[in-house]
Tab-separated table of C-alpha atoms in Angstrom:
chain	number	residue	atom	x	y	z
A	1	MET	CA	4.427	7.505	-9.397
A	2	GLU	CA	0.991	8.965	-8.775
A	3	LYS	CA	-1.634	6.694	-7.258
A	4	GLU	CA	-5.338	7.495	-7.235
A	5	LEU	CA	-8.279	5.619	-5.750
A	6	ILE	CA	-11.621	6.356	-7.431
A	7	ILE	CA	-14.606	4.946	-5.521
A	8	ASN	CA	-18.064	4.660	-7.061
A	9	ALA	CA	-20.708	3.776	-4.454
A	10	THR	CA	-24.346	2.907	-5.187
A	11	PRO	CA	-27.056	1.626	-2.820
A	12	THR	CA	-26.263	-1.992	-3.778
A	13	ASP	CA	-22.519	-2.119	-4.479
A	14	VAL	CA	-19.155	-0.363	-4.357
A	15	GLU	CA	-16.670	-0.230	-7.254
A	16	ILE	CA	-13.071	0.740	-6.501
A	17	ALA	CA	-10.597	1.670	-9.234
A	18	LEU	CA	-6.857	2.013	-8.543
A	19	LEU	CA	-4.992	4.202	-11.039
A	20	GLU	CA	-1.211	4.452	-11.303
A	21	ASP	CA	-0.012	7.420	-13.364
A	22	GLY	CA	-3.525	7.626	-14.803
A	23	LYS	CA	-3.599	3.951	-15.874
A	24	LEU	CA	-6.215	1.592	-14.462
A	25	VAL	CA	-4.351	-1.280	-12.756
A	26	GLU	CA	-6.858	-2.742	-10.279
A	27	LEU	CA	-10.643	-2.930	-10.192
A	28	HIS	CA	-12.482	-4.178	-7.108
A	29	TYR	CA	-16.185	-4.827	-6.781
A	30	GLN	CA	-18.146	-5.503	-3.630
A	31	LYS	CA	-21.844	-5.868	-3.001
A	32	THR	CA	-22.806	-3.860	0.088
A	33	ASN	CA	-24.840	-6.783	1.434
A	34	ASN	CA	-21.985	-9.254	0.899
A	35	ASN	CA	-21.369	-11.089	4.175
A	36	PHE	CA	-18.447	-13.198	3.078
A	37	SER	CA	-14.840	-12.218	2.325
A	38	VAL	CA	-11.213	-13.262	2.644
A	39	GLY	CA	-9.955	-12.791	6.211
A	40	ASP	CA	-13.252	-13.524	7.983
A	41	VAL	CA	-12.908	-15.794	11.034
A	42	PHE	CA	-15.538	-18.489	11.672
A	43	LEU	CA	-16.316	-21.153	14.201
A	44	GLY	CA	-16.775	-24.045	11.776
A	45	ARG	CA	-17.794	-27.670	12.103
A	46	ILE	CA	-16.020	-30.534	10.321
A	47	LYS	CA	-18.595	-32.081	7.957
A	48	ARG	CA	-16.509	-34.737	6.192
A	49	LEU	CA	-12.959	-36.051	6.279
A	50	MET	CA	-11.463	-36.988	2.910
A	51	PRO	CA	-8.294	-39.081	3.566
A	52	GLY	CA	-7.794	-39.524	-0.183
A	53	LEU	CA	-7.461	-35.743	-0.622
A	54	ASN	CA	-5.867	-35.351	2.837
A	55	ALA	CA	-8.456	-32.641	3.451
A	56	ALA	CA	-11.711	-31.897	5.252
A	57	PHE	CA	-14.926	-30.172	4.263
A	58	VAL	CA	-16.098	-27.639	6.845
A	59	ASP	CA	-19.517	-26.078	7.391
A	60	ILE	CA	-19.161	-22.295	7.902
A	61	GLY	CA	-22.661	-21.353	6.758
A	62	HIS	CA	-21.895	-21.040	3.040
A	63	LYS	CA	-24.060	-22.829	0.469
A	64	ARG	CA	-21.005	-24.939	-0.434
A	65	ASP	CA	-18.911	-26.589	2.268
A	66	ALA	CA	-15.506	-24.932	2.674
A	67	PHE	CA	-12.310	-26.814	1.837
A	68	LEU	CA	-9.549	-27.283	4.448
A	69	HIS	CA	-6.370	-29.043	3.284
A	70	TYR	CA	-3.836	-30.581	5.665
A	71	THR	CA	-1.152	-28.135	4.483
A	72	ASP	CA	-3.380	-25.227	5.618
A	73	LEU	CA	-3.839	-26.567	9.162
A	74	GLY	CA	-0.576	-25.038	10.369
A	75	PRO	CA	1.804	-26.611	12.882
A	76	LYS	CA	-0.095	-25.136	15.872
A	77	LEU	CA	-3.363	-26.980	15.097
A	78	ARG	CA	-3.497	-28.853	18.426
A	79	SER	CA	-3.106	-25.594	20.369
A	80	LEU	CA	-5.838	-23.964	18.257
A	81	ALA	CA	-8.213	-26.912	18.765
A	82	LYS	CA	-7.559	-26.918	22.537
A	83	TYR	CA	-8.210	-23.162	22.714
A	84	THR	CA	-11.396	-23.486	20.596
A	85	ASN	CA	-12.848	-26.154	22.887
A	86	GLY	CA	-11.833	-24.323	26.062
A	87	ALA	CA	-13.208	-20.945	24.939
A	88	ASN	CA	-16.426	-22.502	23.623
A	89	SER	CA	-17.142	-24.482	26.819
A	90	GLY	CA	-16.101	-21.685	29.186
A	91	GLU	CA	-13.108	-23.561	30.649
A	92	ILE	CA	-10.752	-20.830	29.402
A	93	ALA	CA	-11.596	-17.537	31.113
A	94	THR	CA	-9.397	-15.069	29.230
A	95	HIS	CA	-8.393	-14.289	25.678
A	96	ARG	CA	-4.750	-13.791	26.704
A	97	LEU	CA	-2.390	-16.738	26.282
A	98	ASP	CA	0.092	-15.928	29.087
A	99	ASN	CA	-0.830	-19.064	31.052
A	100	PHE	CA	-1.993	-21.127	28.060
A	101	LYS	CA	0.103	-24.276	27.588
A	102	LEU	CA	0.923	-24.792	23.907
A	103	GLU	CA	0.459	-28.317	22.565
A	104	PRO	CA	3.078	-30.197	20.463
A	105	GLU	CA	3.148	-29.213	16.776
A	106	ILE	CA	1.695	-31.526	14.127
A	107	ILE	CA	4.061	-33.002	11.514
A	108	LYS	CA	4.052	-31.712	7.923
A	109	THR	CA	3.565	-35.176	6.417
A	110	GLY	CA	0.646	-36.269	8.640
A	111	LYS	CA	-2.862	-37.377	7.667
A	112	ILE	CA	-6.054	-35.361	8.142
A	113	ASP	CA	-7.934	-38.141	10.002
A	114	GLN	CA	-5.110	-38.340	12.570
A	115	VAL	CA	-5.569	-34.740	13.755
A	116	LEU	CA	-9.254	-33.899	13.071
A	117	ALA	CA	-12.533	-35.665	13.821
A	118	LYS	CA	-15.952	-35.493	12.186
A	119	ARG	CA	-18.340	-32.922	13.767
A	120	GLN	CA	-15.416	-31.301	15.614
A	121	GLN	CA	-15.727	-27.527	16.104
A	122	LEU	CA	-12.715	-25.506	14.953
A	123	LEU	CA	-11.613	-21.895	14.579
A	124	VAL	CA	-10.945	-21.238	10.857
A	125	GLN	CA	-10.201	-18.266	8.601
A	126	VAL	CA	-11.215	-17.740	4.965
A	127	LEU	CA	-8.130	-17.998	2.746
A	128	LYS	CA	-9.809	-17.787	-0.680
A	129	GLU	CA	-13.265	-16.751	-1.828
A	130	PRO	CA	-15.529	-19.278	-3.584
A	131	ILE	CA	-14.338	-19.604	-7.195
A	132	SER	CA	-16.460	-21.209	-9.944
A	133	THR	CA	-17.835	-24.497	-8.551
A	134	LYS	CA	-15.469	-24.545	-5.573
A	135	GLY	CA	-16.408	-23.441	-2.073
A	136	PRO	CA	-14.238	-21.175	0.092
A	137	ARG	CA	-10.757	-22.359	1.053
A	138	LEU	CA	-9.861	-22.200	4.740
A	139	SER	CA	-6.791	-21.987	6.934
A	140	CYS	CA	-6.279	-22.741	10.644
A	141	GLU	CA	-3.322	-20.346	10.851
A	142	ILE	CA	-5.320	-17.390	12.171
A	143	THR	CA	-3.919	-13.934	11.370
A	144	ILE	CA	-5.271	-10.546	12.436
A	145	PRO	CA	-3.854	-7.922	10.051
A	146	GLY	CA	-3.284	-4.255	10.798
A	147	ARG	CA	-1.660	-1.370	8.970
A	148	TYR	CA	1.826	-1.960	10.416
A	149	LEU	CA	1.641	-5.401	12.034
A	150	VAL	CA	-0.013	-8.803	11.651
A	151	LEU	CA	-0.871	-10.715	14.845
A	152	THR	CA	-0.509	-14.533	14.820
A	153	PRO	CA	-1.808	-16.371	17.932
A	154	PHE	CA	-0.044	-19.497	19.319
A	155	SER	CA	3.379	-18.434	18.038
A	156	ASP	CA	6.332	-16.533	19.509
A	157	VAL	CA	8.040	-15.621	16.232
A	158	VAL	CA	8.648	-11.981	15.249
A	159	ALA	CA	9.256	-11.671	11.481
A	160	VAL	CA	10.140	-8.448	9.656
A	161	SER	CA	9.155	-7.773	6.034
A	162	LYS	CA	11.968	-8.461	3.561
A	163	LYS	CA	11.060	-5.257	1.744
A	164	ILE	CA	12.596	-3.272	4.630
A	165	ALA	CA	16.161	-3.247	3.292
A	166	ASN	CA	17.929	-1.273	6.057
A	167	ASN	CA	19.481	-3.759	8.504
A	168	GLU	CA	19.551	-1.277	11.383
A	169	GLU	CA	15.838	-0.556	10.925
A	170	ARG	CA	15.063	-4.281	10.764
A	171	LYS	CA	16.895	-4.872	14.054
A	172	ARG	CA	15.182	-1.876	15.678
A	173	LEU	CA	11.721	-3.131	14.704
A	174	GLN	CA	12.588	-6.690	15.755
A	175	HIS	CA	13.671	-5.668	19.274
A	176	LEU	CA	10.880	-3.131	19.622
A	177	VAL	CA	8.093	-5.590	18.747
A	178	GLU	CA	9.614	-8.361	20.893
A	179	SER	CA	9.477	-6.008	23.876
A	180	ILE	CA	5.774	-5.105	23.487
A	181	LYS	CA	4.118	-8.252	22.106
A	182	PRO	CA	2.019	-10.461	24.442
A	183	LYS	CA	3.236	-13.940	25.369
A	184	ASN	CA	2.404	-16.785	22.928
A	185	PHE	CA	1.525	-14.317	20.163
A	186	GLY	CA	3.680	-13.961	17.067
A	187	VAL	CA	3.935	-10.757	15.050
A	188	ILE	CA	4.751	-10.056	11.399
A	189	VAL	CA	6.098	-6.537	10.878
A	190	ARG	CA	4.796	-5.061	7.598
A	191	THR	CA	6.689	-2.732	5.253
A	192	ALA	CA	4.536	0.241	6.331
A	193	ALA	CA	6.039	-0.009	9.860
A	194	GLU	CA	9.397	1.317	8.639
A	195	GLY	CA	10.332	4.419	10.632
A	196	LYS	CA	7.289	4.238	12.940
A	197	LYS	CA	7.502	5.013	16.642
A	198	VAL	CA	6.865	2.519	19.426
A	199	ALA	CA	3.654	4.357	20.399
A	200	ASP	CA	2.146	3.796	16.917
A	201	LEU	CA	2.988	0.090	16.926
A	202	HIS	CA	1.833	-0.413	20.508
A	203	GLU	CA	-1.484	1.282	19.801
A	204	GLU	CA	-2.117	-0.973	16.793
A	205	LEU	CA	-1.079	-4.065	18.745
A	206	ASN	CA	-3.651	-3.198	21.429
A	207	PHE	CA	-6.285	-2.718	18.714
A	208	MET	CA	-5.552	-6.176	17.258
A	209	MET	CA	-5.637	-7.751	20.721
A	210	GLN	CA	-9.083	-6.190	21.138
A	211	LYS	CA	-10.179	-8.025	17.972
A	212	TRP	CA	-8.804	-11.285	19.368
A	213	GLU	CA	-10.769	-10.664	22.578
A	214	ASP	CA	-13.931	-10.093	20.500
A	215	ILE	CA	-13.386	-13.494	18.868
A	216	PHE	CA	-12.963	-15.080	22.311
A	217	LEU	CA	-16.135	-13.477	23.739
A	218	GLN	CA	-18.271	-14.473	20.728
A	219	MET	CA	-16.939	-18.027	20.774
A	220	LYS	CA	-18.253	-18.681	24.282
A	221	ASN	CA	-21.263	-21.024	24.026
A	222	ALA	CA	-21.482	-20.346	20.255
A	223	LYS	CA	-22.753	-23.079	17.955
A	224	ALA	CA	-21.032	-23.702	14.637
A	225	PRO	CA	-21.294	-22.342	12.015
A	226	ALA	CA	-20.835	-18.801	13.373
A	227	LYS	CA	-18.959	-15.750	12.085
A	228	LEU	CA	-16.709	-14.378	14.834
A	229	LEU	CA	-14.705	-11.669	13.055
A	230	SER	CA	-15.540	-9.812	9.871
A	231	GLU	CA	-12.781	-8.415	7.673
A	232	LEU	CA	-12.881	-4.708	6.903
A	233	ASP	CA	-15.006	-3.605	3.990
A	234	LYS	CA	-13.196	-3.714	0.653
A	235	THR	CA	-12.402	0.018	0.640
A	236	SER	CA	-10.802	0.042	4.098
A	237	SER	CA	-8.854	-3.186	3.500
A	238	ILE	CA	-7.429	-1.765	0.253
A	239	LEU	CA	-6.446	1.423	2.071
A	240	ARG	CA	-4.830	-0.631	4.839
A	241	ASP	CA	-2.795	-2.752	2.406
A	242	LEU	CA	-1.991	-0.208	-0.316
A	243	LEU	CA	-1.943	3.274	1.162
A	244	SER	CA	1.486	4.884	1.055
A	245	ASP	CA	3.041	8.325	0.735
A	246	THR	CA	2.771	8.011	-3.061
A	247	PHE	CA	-1.045	8.216	-2.958
A	248	THR	CA	-2.052	11.586	-4.346
A	249	ARG	CA	-5.838	11.411	-4.395
A	250	ILE	CA	-8.819	9.443	-3.098
A	251	VAL	CA	-12.139	10.460	-4.627
A	252	VAL	CA	-15.486	9.064	-3.437
A	253	ASN	CA	-19.056	9.917	-4.456
A	254	ASP	CA	-20.864	8.752	-1.302
A	255	LYS	CA	-21.034	10.982	1.817
A	256	GLN	CA	-21.209	8.087	4.297
A	257	LEU	CA	-18.262	6.293	2.700
A	258	TYR	CA	-16.355	9.601	2.481
A	259	SER	CA	-16.853	10.078	6.226
A	260	ASN	CA	-15.812	6.467	6.972
A	261	ILE	CA	-12.612	6.829	4.929
A	262	ARG	CA	-11.693	10.083	6.679
A	263	ASN	CA	-12.274	8.479	10.082
A	264	TYR	CA	-10.210	5.447	9.094
A	265	LEU	CA	-7.341	7.574	7.751
A	266	GLY	CA	-7.510	9.870	10.763
A	267	SER	CA	-6.758	6.935	13.072
A	268	PHE	CA	-3.374	6.058	11.536
A	269	SER	CA	-2.428	8.603	8.855
A	270	PRO	CA	-3.979	12.011	9.659
A	271	GLU	CA	-1.482	13.827	7.426
A	272	GLN	CA	-3.141	12.215	4.379
A	273	LEU	CA	-6.655	13.456	5.138
A	274	LYS	CA	-6.122	16.252	2.626
A	275	ILE	CA	-5.982	13.795	-0.298
A	276	VAL	CA	-9.571	12.591	0.324
A	277	THR	CA	-12.186	14.510	-1.664
A	278	PHE	CA	-15.943	14.166	-2.012
A	279	TYR	CA	-17.116	14.097	-5.635
A	280	LYS	CA	-19.970	16.522	-6.339
A	281	GLY	CA	-20.060	16.379	-10.146
A	282	THR	CA	-23.192	15.635	-12.159
A	283	LYS	CA	-21.507	13.119	-14.487
A	284	PRO	CA	-20.838	9.562	-13.227
A	285	ILE	CA	-17.576	9.570	-11.270
A	286	PHE	CA	-15.993	6.822	-13.408
A	287	ASN	CA	-16.737	8.842	-16.562
A	288	THR	CA	-15.167	11.989	-15.122
A	289	TYR	CA	-11.883	10.267	-14.258
A	290	GLY	CA	-11.705	8.177	-17.432
A	291	VAL	CA	-12.237	4.845	-15.663
A	292	THR	CA	-15.221	3.765	-17.780
A	293	ARG	CA	-13.279	4.331	-21.005
A	294	GLN	CA	-10.330	2.304	-19.683
A	295	ILE	CA	-12.616	-0.532	-18.571
A	296	LYS	CA	-14.161	-0.676	-22.046
A	297	SER	CA	-10.728	-0.750	-23.712
A	298	SER	CA	-9.010	-3.104	-21.244
A	299	PHE	CA	-11.476	-5.967	-20.870
A	300	GLY	CA	-12.410	-8.343	-23.608
A	301	LYS	CA	-10.479	-10.857	-25.665
A	302	THR	CA	-8.088	-8.352	-27.282
A	303	ALA	CA	-6.127	-5.488	-25.710
A	304	THR	CA	-4.418	-3.011	-28.046
A	305	MET	CA	-1.317	-1.019	-27.034
A	306	PRO	CA	-0.325	2.516	-28.112
A	307	SER	CA	2.132	1.257	-30.746
A	308	GLY	CA	-0.569	-0.729	-32.545
A	309	ALA	CA	0.678	-4.083	-31.252
A	310	TYR	CA	-1.930	-6.134	-29.391
A	311	ILE	CA	-2.370	-9.142	-27.135
A	312	VAL	CA	-5.087	-11.793	-27.256
A	313	ILE	CA	-6.160	-13.338	-23.928
A	314	GLU	CA	-7.924	-16.708	-23.928
A	315	HIS	CA	-9.284	-18.466	-20.838
A	316	THR	CA	-9.507	-22.254	-20.520
A	317	GLU	CA	-10.544	-24.370	-17.528
A	318	ALA	CA	-6.911	-25.100	-16.632
A	319	MET	CA	-5.054	-21.907	-17.551
A	320	HIS	CA	-4.938	-18.555	-19.327
A	321	VAL	CA	-3.117	-18.239	-22.647
A	322	VAL	CA	-1.810	-14.914	-23.981
A	323	ASP	CA	-0.661	-14.384	-27.572
A	324	VAL	CA	1.456	-11.361	-28.521
A	325	ASN	CA	0.966	-9.872	-31.998
A	326	SER	CA	2.999	-7.071	-33.562
A	327	GLY	CA	0.311	-5.380	-35.643
A	328	HIS	CA	2.035	-2.797	-37.874
A	329	LYS	CA	4.933	-2.281	-35.469
A	330	MET	CA	7.362	-4.477	-37.374
A	331	GLN	CA	8.022	-1.913	-40.119
A	332	SER	CA	11.617	-1.419	-38.920
A	333	ALA	CA	15.067	-1.821	-40.419
A	334	ASN	CA	16.354	-3.560	-37.273
A	335	GLN	CA	14.067	-6.566	-36.938
A	336	ASP	CA	15.562	-7.855	-33.647
A	337	GLU	CA	15.162	-4.486	-31.885
A	338	ALA	CA	11.615	-4.120	-33.175
A	339	VAL	CA	10.665	-7.579	-31.853
A	340	LEU	CA	12.209	-6.813	-28.449
A	341	ASN	CA	10.360	-3.491	-28.206
A	342	VAL	CA	7.016	-5.123	-29.017
A	343	ASN	CA	7.630	-7.892	-26.467
A	344	LEU	CA	8.611	-5.393	-23.755
A	345	GLU	CA	5.532	-3.291	-24.423
A	346	ALA	CA	3.389	-6.441	-24.339
A	347	ALA	CA	5.025	-7.617	-21.068
A	348	GLU	CA	4.071	-4.353	-19.350
A	349	GLU	CA	0.493	-4.606	-20.595
A	350	ILE	CA	0.218	-8.294	-19.602
A	351	ALA	CA	1.443	-7.491	-16.059
A	352	ARG	CA	-1.230	-4.767	-15.854
A	353	GLN	CA	-3.926	-7.082	-17.229
A	354	MET	CA	-3.141	-9.782	-14.659
A	355	ARG	CA	-3.598	-7.283	-11.819
A	356	LEU	CA	-6.640	-5.678	-13.389
A	357	ARG	CA	-8.512	-8.909	-14.125
A	358	ASP	CA	-7.003	-10.677	-11.083
A	359	ILE	CA	-6.013	-13.602	-13.274
A	360	GLY	CA	-4.825	-16.543	-11.166
A	361	GLY	CA	-3.434	-20.023	-11.728
A	362	ILE	CA	-1.202	-20.799	-14.707
A	363	ILE	CA	-0.612	-18.166	-17.391
A	364	ILE	CA	1.205	-19.118	-20.627
A	365	ILE	CA	2.501	-16.206	-22.757
A	366	ASP	CA	3.489	-16.723	-26.394
A	367	PHE	CA	5.858	-13.828	-27.075
A	368	ILE	CA	7.115	-13.063	-30.579
A	369	ASP	CA	10.087	-15.373	-31.171
A	370	MET	CA	13.516	-13.867	-30.425
A	371	LYS	CA	16.855	-15.329	-31.535
A	372	ASN	CA	19.084	-13.046	-29.459
A	373	GLN	CA	19.795	-14.602	-26.023
A	374	GLU	CA	20.519	-11.202	-24.462
A	375	HIS	CA	17.100	-9.968	-25.583
A	376	LYS	CA	15.491	-12.993	-23.909
A	377	LYS	CA	17.275	-12.149	-20.651
A	378	ASP	CA	16.208	-8.503	-20.961
A	379	LEU	CA	12.570	-9.556	-21.413
A	380	MET	CA	12.713	-11.824	-18.355
A	381	LYS	CA	14.328	-9.064	-16.250
A	382	GLU	CA	11.749	-6.449	-17.314
A	383	MET	CA	8.814	-8.823	-16.747
A	384	LYS	CA	9.959	-9.330	-13.145
A	385	GLN	CA	10.218	-5.561	-12.774
A	386	PHE	CA	6.690	-5.011	-14.167
A	387	MET	CA	5.292	-7.655	-11.778
A	388	LYS	CA	6.976	-6.134	-8.692
A	389	LYS	CA	3.928	-3.957	-7.996
A	390	ASP	CA	1.643	-7.026	-7.972
A	391	ARG	CA	0.578	-7.916	-4.401
A	392	ALA	CA	-0.408	-11.473	-5.359
A	393	GLN	CA	2.285	-14.116	-4.927
A	394	HIS	CA	3.677	-15.139	-8.292
A	395	THR	CA	6.470	-17.121	-9.947
A	396	ILE	CA	7.942	-16.302	-13.379
A	397	LEU	CA	9.886	-18.874	-15.397
A	398	PRO	CA	12.352	-17.926	-18.180
A	399	LEU	CA	11.377	-18.301	-21.822
A	400	SER	CA	11.303	-21.911	-22.989
A	401	LYS	CA	12.930	-23.054	-26.226
A	402	PHE	CA	9.532	-22.562	-27.881
A	403	GLY	CA	9.488	-18.884	-26.811
A	404	LEU	CA	6.815	-19.424	-24.127
A	405	MET	CA	6.878	-17.783	-20.689
A	406	GLN	CA	5.091	-19.530	-17.824
A	407	ILE	CA	3.748	-17.616	-14.834
A	408	THR	CA	1.855	-18.880	-11.811
A	409	ARG	CA	-0.107	-16.289	-9.856
A	410	GLN	CA	-1.980	-16.647	-6.580
A	411	ARG	CA	-5.726	-16.985	-6.968
A	412	VAL	CA	-7.603	-15.438	-4.007
A	413	ARG	CA	-10.908	-14.288	-5.517
A	414	PRO	CA	-12.813	-14.994	-8.735
A	415	GLU	CA	-11.366	-13.414	-11.867
A	416	VAL	CA	-12.852	-10.030	-12.749
A	417	THR	CA	-14.732	-10.483	-16.010
A	418	ILE	CA	-16.551	-7.634	-17.719
A	419	ASN	CA	-18.262	-8.194	-21.029
A	420	THR	CA	-17.490	-5.067	-23.032
A	421	ALA	CA	-19.373	-6.186	-26.145
A	422	GLU	CA	-22.722	-4.405	-26.270
A	423	VAL	CA	-25.949	-5.640	-27.834
A	424	CYS	CA	-27.508	-2.719	-29.663
A	425	PRO	CA	-30.276	-1.546	-27.304
A	426	THR	CA	-32.303	-0.184	-30.214
A	427	CYS	CA	-32.211	-3.082	-32.679
A	428	ASN	CA	-31.706	-5.846	-30.036
A	429	GLY	CA	-29.116	-7.529	-32.223
A	430	THR	CA	-31.077	-7.522	-35.508
A	431	GLY	CA	-28.640	-5.079	-37.119
A	432	LYS	CA	-31.328	-2.628	-38.222
A	433	ILE	CA	-32.576	0.553	-36.537
A	434	ASN	CA	-35.035	3.287	-37.326
A	435	ALA	CA	-33.591	6.134	-39.360
A	436	SER	CA	-31.190	8.003	-37.043
A	437	ILE	CA	-32.139	11.317	-38.667
A	438	LEU	CA	-35.509	11.032	-36.893
A	439	ILE	CA	-34.008	10.916	-33.351
A	440	THR	CA	-34.567	14.647	-32.730
A	441	ASP	CA	-38.186	14.362	-33.884
A	442	GLU	CA	-38.763	11.509	-31.425
A	443	ILE	CA	-37.136	13.454	-28.556
A	444	GLU	CA	-39.271	16.531	-29.283
A	445	ARG	CA	-42.456	14.461	-29.519
A	446	ASP	CA	-41.778	12.864	-26.109
A	447	LEU	CA	-40.694	16.205	-24.633
A	448	ASN	CA	-43.985	17.754	-25.709
A	449	PHE	CA	-45.962	14.893	-24.145
A	450	ILE	CA	-44.008	15.105	-20.833
A	451	ASN	CA	-44.541	18.868	-20.593
A	452	GLN	CA	-48.264	18.395	-21.034
A	453	SER	CA	-48.484	15.617	-18.426
A	454	HIS	CA	-45.819	17.001	-16.008
A	455	PRO	CA	-45.829	20.757	-16.627
A	456	LYS	CA	-43.996	21.720	-13.408
A	457	THR	CA	-41.321	18.999	-13.487
A	458	LYS	CA	-37.696	20.012	-13.961
A	459	LEU	CA	-36.354	17.864	-16.778
A	460	LYS	CA	-32.993	16.255	-17.507
A	461	LEU	CA	-32.317	14.619	-20.856
A	462	HIS	CA	-29.599	11.926	-21.096
A	463	VAL	CA	-28.359	11.143	-24.616
A	464	HIS	CA	-25.330	9.936	-26.559
A	465	PRO	CA	-22.493	12.572	-26.627
A	466	TYR	CA	-22.956	13.151	-30.386
A	467	VAL	CA	-26.666	13.851	-29.957
A	468	ALA	CA	-25.963	16.111	-26.951
A	469	ALA	CA	-23.501	18.137	-29.022
A	470	PHE	CA	-26.022	18.450	-31.852
A	471	LEU	CA	-28.803	19.643	-29.525
A	472	LYS	CA	-26.538	22.308	-27.986
A	473	GLN	CA	-24.983	23.667	-31.194
A	474	GLY	CA	-25.941	26.811	-33.069
A	475	LEU	CA	-27.666	30.085	-32.197
A	476	PRO	CA	-30.358	29.458	-31.325
A	477	SER	CA	-29.695	25.811	-30.437
A	478	ARG	CA	-32.443	23.212	-30.039
A	479	GLN	CA	-31.978	23.541	-26.270
A	480	MET	CA	-32.632	27.320	-26.449
A	481	LYS	CA	-35.659	26.798	-28.709
A	482	TRP	CA	-37.110	24.422	-26.125
A	483	TYR	CA	-36.560	27.070	-23.425
A	484	MET	CA	-38.503	29.645	-25.460
A	485	GLN	CA	-41.230	27.102	-26.224
A	486	TYR	CA	-41.719	25.594	-22.735
A	487	PHE	CA	-40.375	28.472	-20.552
A	488	LYS	CA	-38.006	26.147	-18.685
A	489	TRP	CA	-34.478	24.972	-19.242
A	490	ILE	CA	-34.028	21.339	-20.283
A	491	HIS	CA	-30.670	20.125	-18.919
A	492	ILE	CA	-28.874	17.887	-21.429
A	493	TYR	CA	-26.310	15.313	-20.210
A	494	SER	CA	-24.056	13.232	-22.462
A	495	ASP	CA	-23.570	9.591	-21.463
A	496	ASN	CA	-21.087	7.252	-23.164
A	497	ASP	CA	-23.174	4.210	-22.203
A	498	TYR	CA	-26.089	5.312	-24.413
A	499	GLY	CA	-26.523	4.172	-27.998
A	500	LEU	CA	-26.788	6.787	-30.733
A	501	THR	CA	-30.581	6.534	-30.844
A	502	ASN	CA	-31.118	6.054	-27.088
A	503	TYR	CA	-32.395	8.790	-24.793
A	504	ARG	CA	-34.095	9.051	-21.409
A	505	PHE	CA	-35.820	11.797	-19.447
A	506	PHE	CA	-35.290	12.206	-15.690
A	507	ASP	CA	-36.803	14.516	-13.073
A	508	ALA	CA	-34.959	16.633	-10.475
A	509	ASN	CA	-34.582	13.572	-8.174
A	510	ASP	CA	-32.932	11.579	-10.982
A	511	ASP	CA	-35.975	9.305	-11.268
A	512	GLU	CA	-36.654	8.240	-14.841
A	513	ILE	CA	-39.882	9.552	-16.335
A	514	ARG	CA	-41.731	6.708	-18.027
A	515	TRP	CA	-44.881	6.872	-20.065
């Protein structure tokens, strides 16, 4: 499988598209001034205790108080609270826990007001981004993730990823990490650590301990709310979690980001530096690699598949509902096989849509009804296979007697919603436009005016692809006639985002020329 990462950076935001075998499967968006993301560590202050919810609301500097449930406190809460107070007051002089005495664990069935107090300062980590009307969700089980390992303070457990199937390799990693980890720190060994040398793991462990020391130093005399550790930017965190030998290309259109990615890759995977390329094209990067077209076709209420079958996705407050429709696919002598094929095709598309839109919570899928029990088992088996590539935790239940499949999927960030329906920029929704045959006359009239007012300016004309093709066709073409008339070449660019009667003129610095 080929994996490509296409990164579109602008001064205000970064869009990241993950393609698998040319298909768009994940889309991430991050504002460059965003100062809040999953994984950030804060010194927070307990604002309110809610015994009825068995939870607390915590001030971490967000406009909405963050939510901390008892189940997210973790068994080592007392040790964390003791360390927070000691580091904040200066009683604890080092970030290492060699001589730190761990406190007794809290019980799973306890009450929030028995272990936390109002206005208490506490080290917390963002578990989920704010979604809809809800504030961020927090956890007190602090984790510091790396490429190969995850560091967990106040624990001595070494756990190895279940995805490492080789028992000998699991034992090797277990013994290796136990021999190098600091006292009172637990470590989770990630799948990417398979086959790595002790030097690689030790170097990353030292890097994560440096982060823990940074948290300790910032916590001294700090007043809540205060951010102590910021997660990597979205691009680097995706590379850390996803990058594997199957990645074939990373393309980025920003020089600074290109340099950052190369530096990041050079620190742990220098052999993959060759897959990073800087995009120098004149067309938007998402247009060049077909991402824009896939976004337009993938988002919206209906998603159509190559066979002509389609799915309809509806969103309610409580859940998402997906309906599978056959379209014209059912013209087959073997009805049962045709139904199975449509359902399998739909299952693959639904798995992709859940990753792409980052749909979380409860998802109900109404597949086309199947009588054959073996076909139902096949559909369930294939759905699990399609969802294997999904990093979000999920649970899939077999088809019910009504032919419905229920899926729960972890919700970490707000669902990606892109409105692909476009209001006509020319008629503004009235349904009527000026005669399209006059578009070339209007362009030439404006071109004449611009050349009189800006005679030395190099011009670029952005138009709909159909209009661009028309202006360039023939001998001599309109473009050549303009060259002979104005003694300068007018560069014509086609843009899929433009309406048929839309056009804009830009100068050499890509600043729009207005009049």
